[in-house]
């Protein structure tokens, strides 16, 4: 009579043993997965910025890429359209950088020629010193005492340790090579994301749904939407400001107007920075052109920045992220401080995810409280 009872105990013991074994295997698999993930991050840590930039570029360009894909007449080879898009984005980045590099090279050559001329012959006070609005006499007197005489100019320039310029040039060259290598890997990442993007999107959605449920999928979509809004609000608006103000610079006769326009566009992508670029251009206009040109640059620049920062950017970024613009601004500035330039896009995405979590949590609490009452 006790045999069925013993068989039942054995079955329960066997089931408990199997359950414990499965539990231990699950823990071991989780630990192994986390360990491999950390080792993977450590292995590719030097290229993580390139991968993240590639993802940001892919998210920003994906709607345009999908529209182009529906109208693309050639289905084979599959890599052709991703290659075309990657080359276009490379050109959009390299063209302004090439202009800046060419102008910087010319200015460096001019500066070296000026230093050699000052050391041998001295340099009389330039005419634009007469346009300085304050301390003009002091500056002209200092120039006559230190740069007008060849010996004084040679002593002054030698005291600046210009021989360190070779060391600085080597450091700059190494940084340019390093940044160029990272940019190359960014473009390679972007190419493969364009090529296999639909598969990657489906895998990410399935993974987030399995790990976090439908709420995780919604958060991922909200973060992607915030990246779209941030790109539109920062990059496109910044480029628009640079183009408009670059035209203004050219009309008032500022030298290197295209270069200053590019610098203004880059500065306009960061909140509060376009004013610095406009002030530098206005100072150049005051010294090189006229006071009327400087006033024109300041007035038009302030109007353009005011309209962009108070009307266009809040509508583009806030509408996509579904955040008050103050939180968007905090996310941008905090991300910039914590992550560097890449934080301009990561910061608002994180803030949008946190805001969605907060709204979902408070909505559930409200539903529970109303049910309890």
CSV table of N, CA and C in Angstrom, one decimal, residues 151-238:
chain,number,residue,atom,x,y,z
A,151,UNK,N,64.5,93.8,-33.7
A,151,UNK,CA,65.1,93.1,-32.5
A,151,UNK,C,64.1,92.9,-31.4
A,152,UNK,N,63.2,93.9,-31.1
A,152,UNK,CA,62.2,93.7,-30.1
A,152,UNK,C,61.2,92.6,-30.5
A,153,UNK,N,60.9,92.6,-31.8
A,153,UNK,CA,59.9,91.6,-32.3
A,153,UNK,C,60.6,90.2,-32.2
A,154,UNK,N,61.8,90.1,-32.5
A,154,UNK,CA,62.5,88.8,-32.4
A,154,UNK,C,62.6,88.3,-31.0
A,155,UNK,N,62.9,89.2,-30.1
A,155,UNK,CA,62.9,88.8,-28.7
A,155,UNK,C,61.5,88.4,-28.2
A,156,UNK,N,60.5,89.1,-28.6
A,156,UNK,CA,59.2,88.8,-28.1
A,156,UNK,C,58.7,87.4,-28.7
A,157,UNK,N,59.0,87.2,-29.9
A,157,UNK,CA,58.5,85.9,-30.6
A,157,UNK,C,59.3,84.7,-30.0
A,158,UNK,N,60.6,84.9,-29.7
A,158,UNK,CA,61.4,83.8,-29.2
A,158,UNK,C,61.0,83.5,-27.8
A,159,UNK,N,60.5,84.5,-27.0
A,159,UNK,CA,60.0,84.3,-25.7
A,159,UNK,C,58.7,83.5,-25.6
A,160,UNK,N,58.0,83.4,-26.8
A,160,UNK,CA,56.8,82.6,-26.8
A,160,UNK,C,57.0,81.1,-27.0
A,161,UNK,N,58.3,80.7,-27.2
A,161,UNK,CA,58.6,79.3,-27.4
A,161,UNK,C,57.8,78.7,-28.5
A,162,UNK,N,58.0,79.3,-29.7
A,162,UNK,CA,57.3,78.8,-30.9
A,162,UNK,C,57.8,77.5,-31.4
A,163,UNK,N,59.0,77.1,-30.8
A,163,UNK,CA,59.5,75.8,-31.2
A,163,UNK,C,58.6,74.6,-30.7
A,164,UNK,N,57.8,74.9,-29.7
A,164,UNK,CA,56.8,73.9,-29.3
A,164,UNK,C,55.7,73.7,-30.3
A,165,UNK,N,55.7,74.6,-31.3
A,165,UNK,CA,54.7,74.5,-32.4
A,165,UNK,C,54.8,73.1,-33.1
A,166,UNK,N,56.0,72.6,-33.2
A,166,UNK,CA,56.2,71.3,-33.9
A,166,UNK,C,55.5,70.2,-33.1
A,167,UNK,N,55.7,70.3,-31.7
A,167,UNK,CA,55.1,69.3,-30.9
A,167,UNK,C,53.6,69.4,-30.9
A,168,UNK,N,53.1,70.6,-30.9
A,168,UNK,CA,51.6,70.8,-31.0
A,168,UNK,C,51.1,70.3,-32.3
A,169,UNK,N,51.8,70.6,-33.4
A,169,UNK,CA,51.4,70.1,-34.7
A,169,UNK,C,51.3,68.6,-34.8
A,170,UNK,N,52.3,67.9,-34.2
A,170,UNK,CA,52.3,66.5,-34.1
A,170,UNK,C,51.1,66.0,-33.4
A,171,UNK,N,50.8,66.6,-32.2
A,171,UNK,CA,49.6,66.2,-31.4
A,171,UNK,C,48.4,66.4,-32.2
A,172,UNK,N,48.2,67.5,-32.9
A,172,UNK,CA,47.0,67.8,-33.7
A,172,UNK,C,46.9,66.8,-34.8
A,173,UNK,N,48.1,66.5,-35.5
A,173,UNK,CA,48.0,65.5,-36.5
A,173,UNK,C,47.6,64.1,-36.0
A,174,UNK,N,48.1,63.7,-34.9
A,174,UNK,CA,47.7,62.4,-34.3
A,174,UNK,C,46.2,62.4,-34.0
A,175,UNK,N,45.7,63.5,-33.4
A,175,UNK,CA,44.3,63.5,-33.1
A,175,UNK,C,43.4,63.5,-34.4
A,176,UNK,N,43.9,64.2,-35.4
A,176,UNK,CA,43.1,64.2,-36.7
A,176,UNK,C,43.1,62.8,-37.3
A,177,UNK,N,44.2,62.1,-37.2
A,177,UNK,CA,44.3,60.7,-37.7
A,177,UNK,C,43.3,59.8,-36.9
A,178,UNK,N,43.4,59.9,-35.6
A,178,UNK,CA,42.5,59.1,-34.7
A,178,UNK,C,41.0,59.4,-35.0
A,179,UNK,N,40.7,60.7,-35.1
A,179,UNK,CA,39.3,61.1,-35.3
A,179,UNK,C,38.9,60.6,-36.7
A,180,UNK,N,39.8,60.7,-37.7
A,180,UNK,CA,39.4,60.2,-39.0
A,180,UNK,C,39.2,58.7,-39.0
A,181,UNK,N,40.0,57.9,-38.2
A,181,UNK,CA,39.8,56.5,-38.2
A,181,UNK,C,38.4,56.2,-37.5
A,182,UNK,N,38.0,56.9,-36.5
A,182,UNK,CA,36.7,56.7,-35.8
A,182,UNK,C,35.6,57.1,-36.8
A,183,UNK,N,35.8,58.1,-37.6
A,183,UNK,CA,34.8,58.5,-38.5
A,183,UNK,C,34.6,57.4,-39.6
A,184,UNK,N,35.7,56.8,-40.0
A,184,UNK,CA,35.7,55.7,-41.0
A,184,UNK,C,34.8,54.6,-40.5
A,185,UNK,N,35.1,54.2,-39.2
A,185,UNK,CA,34.3,53.1,-38.6
A,185,UNK,C,32.8,53.5,-38.4
A,186,UNK,N,32.6,54.8,-38.2
A,186,UNK,CA,31.2,55.3,-38.1
A,186,UNK,C,30.5,55.1,-39.4
A,187,UNK,N,31.1,55.4,-40.5
A,187,UNK,CA,30.5,55.3,-41.9
A,187,UNK,C,30.3,53.8,-42.2
A,188,UNK,N,31.3,52.9,-41.8
A,188,UNK,CA,31.1,51.5,-42.0
A,188,UNK,C,29.9,51.0,-41.3
A,189,UNK,N,29.8,51.4,-40.0
A,189,UNK,CA,28.7,51.0,-39.2
A,189,UNK,C,27.4,51.4,-39.8
A,190,UNK,N,27.4,52.7,-40.3
A,190,UNK,CA,26.2,53.2,-41.0
A,190,UNK,C,25.8,52.4,-42.2
A,191,UNK,N,26.8,52.0,-43.0
A,191,UNK,CA,26.5,51.3,-44.2
A,191,UNK,C,25.8,50.0,-43.9
A,192,UNK,N,26.3,49.2,-42.9
A,192,UNK,CA,25.7,47.9,-42.5
A,192,UNK,C,24.4,48.1,-41.9
A,193,UNK,N,24.2,49.2,-41.2
A,193,UNK,CA,22.8,49.5,-40.6
A,193,UNK,C,21.8,49.8,-41.7
A,194,UNK,N,22.2,50.5,-42.7
A,194,UNK,CA,21.4,50.7,-43.9
A,194,UNK,C,21.1,49.4,-44.6
A,195,UNK,N,22.1,48.6,-44.7
A,195,UNK,CA,21.9,47.4,-45.5
A,195,UNK,C,21.0,46.4,-44.8
A,196,UNK,N,21.2,46.2,-43.5
A,196,UNK,CA,20.5,45.2,-42.7
A,196,UNK,C,19.6,45.8,-41.6
A,197,UNK,N,19.2,47.1,-41.9
A,197,UNK,CA,18.5,47.8,-40.9
A,197,UNK,C,17.1,47.2,-40.5
A,198,UNK,N,16.4,46.7,-41.5
A,198,UNK,CA,15.1,46.2,-41.2
A,198,UNK,C,15.2,44.9,-40.3
A,199,UNK,N,16.1,44.1,-40.6
A,199,UNK,CA,16.4,42.9,-39.7
A,199,UNK,C,16.8,43.3,-38.3
A,200,UNK,N,17.6,44.3,-38.2
A,200,UNK,CA,18.1,44.8,-36.9
A,200,UNK,C,16.9,45.4,-36.1
A,201,UNK,N,16.0,46.1,-36.8
A,201,UNK,CA,14.9,46.7,-36.1
A,201,UNK,C,14.0,45.7,-35.5
A,202,UNK,N,13.7,44.6,-36.3
A,202,UNK,CA,12.8,43.5,-35.9
A,202,UNK,C,13.4,42.8,-34.7
A,203,UNK,N,14.7,42.5,-34.8
A,203,UNK,CA,15.4,41.8,-33.7
A,203,UNK,C,15.3,42.7,-32.4
A,204,UNK,N,15.6,44.0,-32.5
A,204,UNK,CA,15.5,44.9,-31.3
A,204,UNK,C,14.1,44.9,-30.7
A,205,UNK,N,13.1,45.0,-31.6
A,205,UNK,CA,11.7,45.0,-31.1
A,205,UNK,C,11.4,43.7,-30.4
A,206,UNK,N,11.7,42.6,-31.0
A,206,UNK,CA,11.4,41.3,-30.3
A,206,UNK,C,12.2,41.2,-29.0
A,207,UNK,N,13.5,41.6,-29.0
A,207,UNK,CA,14.2,41.5,-27.8
A,207,UNK,C,13.7,42.4,-26.7
A,208,UNK,N,13.3,43.6,-27.0
A,208,UNK,CA,12.8,44.5,-26.0
A,208,UNK,C,11.4,44.1,-25.5
A,209,UNK,N,10.6,43.4,-26.4
A,209,UNK,CA,9.3,42.9,-26.0
A,209,UNK,C,9.5,41.8,-25.1
A,210,UNK,N,10.4,40.9,-25.3
A,210,UNK,CA,10.6,39.7,-24.4
A,210,UNK,C,11.2,40.1,-23.1
A,211,UNK,N,12.1,41.1,-23.1
A,211,UNK,CA,12.7,41.5,-21.8
A,211,UNK,C,11.8,42.4,-21.0
A,212,UNK,N,11.2,43.4,-21.6
A,212,UNK,CA,10.4,44.4,-20.9
A,212,UNK,C,9.0,44.5,-21.2
A,213,UNK,N,8.5,43.7,-22.1
A,213,UNK,CA,7.1,43.7,-22.5
A,213,UNK,C,6.8,44.8,-23.5
A,214,UNK,N,5.5,45.1,-23.6
A,214,UNK,CA,5.1,46.1,-24.6
A,214,UNK,C,5.6,47.5,-24.2
A,215,UNK,N,5.7,47.7,-22.8
A,215,UNK,CA,6.2,49.0,-22.4
A,215,UNK,C,7.6,49.3,-22.8
A,216,UNK,N,8.5,48.3,-22.8
A,216,UNK,CA,9.8,48.4,-23.3
A,216,UNK,C,9.9,48.8,-24.8
A,217,UNK,N,9.0,48.2,-25.6
A,217,UNK,CA,8.9,48.5,-27.0
A,217,UNK,C,8.5,49.9,-27.2
A,218,UNK,N,7.5,50.4,-26.4
A,218,UNK,CA,7.1,51.8,-26.5
A,218,UNK,C,8.2,52.8,-26.1
A,219,UNK,N,9.0,52.4,-25.1
A,219,UNK,CA,10.1,53.3,-24.7
A,219,UNK,C,11.1,53.4,-25.7
A,220,UNK,N,11.4,52.2,-26.4
A,220,UNK,CA,12.4,52.2,-27.5
A,220,UNK,C,12.0,53.1,-28.6
A,221,UNK,N,10.7,53.0,-29.0
A,221,UNK,CA,10.1,53.9,-30.0
A,221,UNK,C,10.2,55.3,-29.7
A,222,UNK,N,9.9,55.6,-28.4
A,222,UNK,CA,9.9,57.0,-27.9
A,222,UNK,C,11.4,57.6,-28.0
A,223,UNK,N,12.4,56.8,-27.6
A,223,UNK,CA,13.8,57.2,-27.7
A,223,UNK,C,14.2,57.5,-29.1
A,224,UNK,N,13.7,56.6,-30.0
A,224,UNK,CA,14.1,56.8,-31.5
A,224,UNK,C,13.4,58.1,-32.0
A,225,UNK,N,12.2,58.3,-31.6
A,225,UNK,CA,11.5,59.6,-32.0
A,225,UNK,C,12.2,60.8,-31.4
A,226,UNK,N,12.7,60.7,-30.2
A,226,UNK,CA,13.4,61.8,-29.6
A,226,UNK,C,14.7,62.1,-30.4
A,227,UNK,N,15.4,61.1,-30.9
A,227,UNK,CA,16.6,61.3,-31.7
A,227,UNK,C,16.2,62.0,-33.0
A,228,UNK,N,15.1,61.6,-33.6
A,228,UNK,CA,14.6,62.3,-34.8
A,228,UNK,C,14.4,63.8,-34.5
A,229,UNK,N,13.7,64.1,-33.4
A,229,UNK,CA,13.4,65.4,-33.1
A,229,UNK,C,14.6,66.2,-32.7
A,230,UNK,N,15.6,65.6,-32.0
A,230,UNK,CA,16.8,66.3,-31.7
A,230,UNK,C,17.6,66.6,-32.9
A,231,UNK,N,17.7,65.7,-33.9
A,231,UNK,CA,18.4,65.9,-35.1
A,231,UNK,C,17.8,67.1,-35.9
A,232,UNK,N,16.5,67.1,-36.0
A,232,UNK,CA,15.8,68.2,-36.7
A,232,UNK,C,16.0,69.5,-35.9
A,233,UNK,N,15.9,69.5,-34.6
A,233,UNK,CA,15.9,70.7,-33.9
A,233,UNK,C,17.3,71.3,-33.7
A,234,UNK,N,18.3,70.4,-33.6
A,234,UNK,CA,19.7,70.9,-33.4
A,234,UNK,C,20.4,71.0,-34.8
A,235,UNK,N,20.5,69.9,-35.5
A,235,UNK,CA,21.3,69.9,-36.7
A,235,UNK,C,20.7,70.7,-37.8
A,236,UNK,N,19.5,70.4,-38.2
A,236,UNK,CA,18.9,71.1,-39.3
A,236,UNK,C,18.7,72.6,-39.0
A,237,UNK,N,18.2,72.9,-37.8
A,237,UNK,CA,18.0,74.3,-37.4
A,237,UNK,C,19.4,75.0,-37.4
A,238,UNK,N,20.4,74.3,-36.9
A,238,UNK,CA,21.7,74.9,-36.8
A,238,UNK,C,22.3,75.2,-38.2
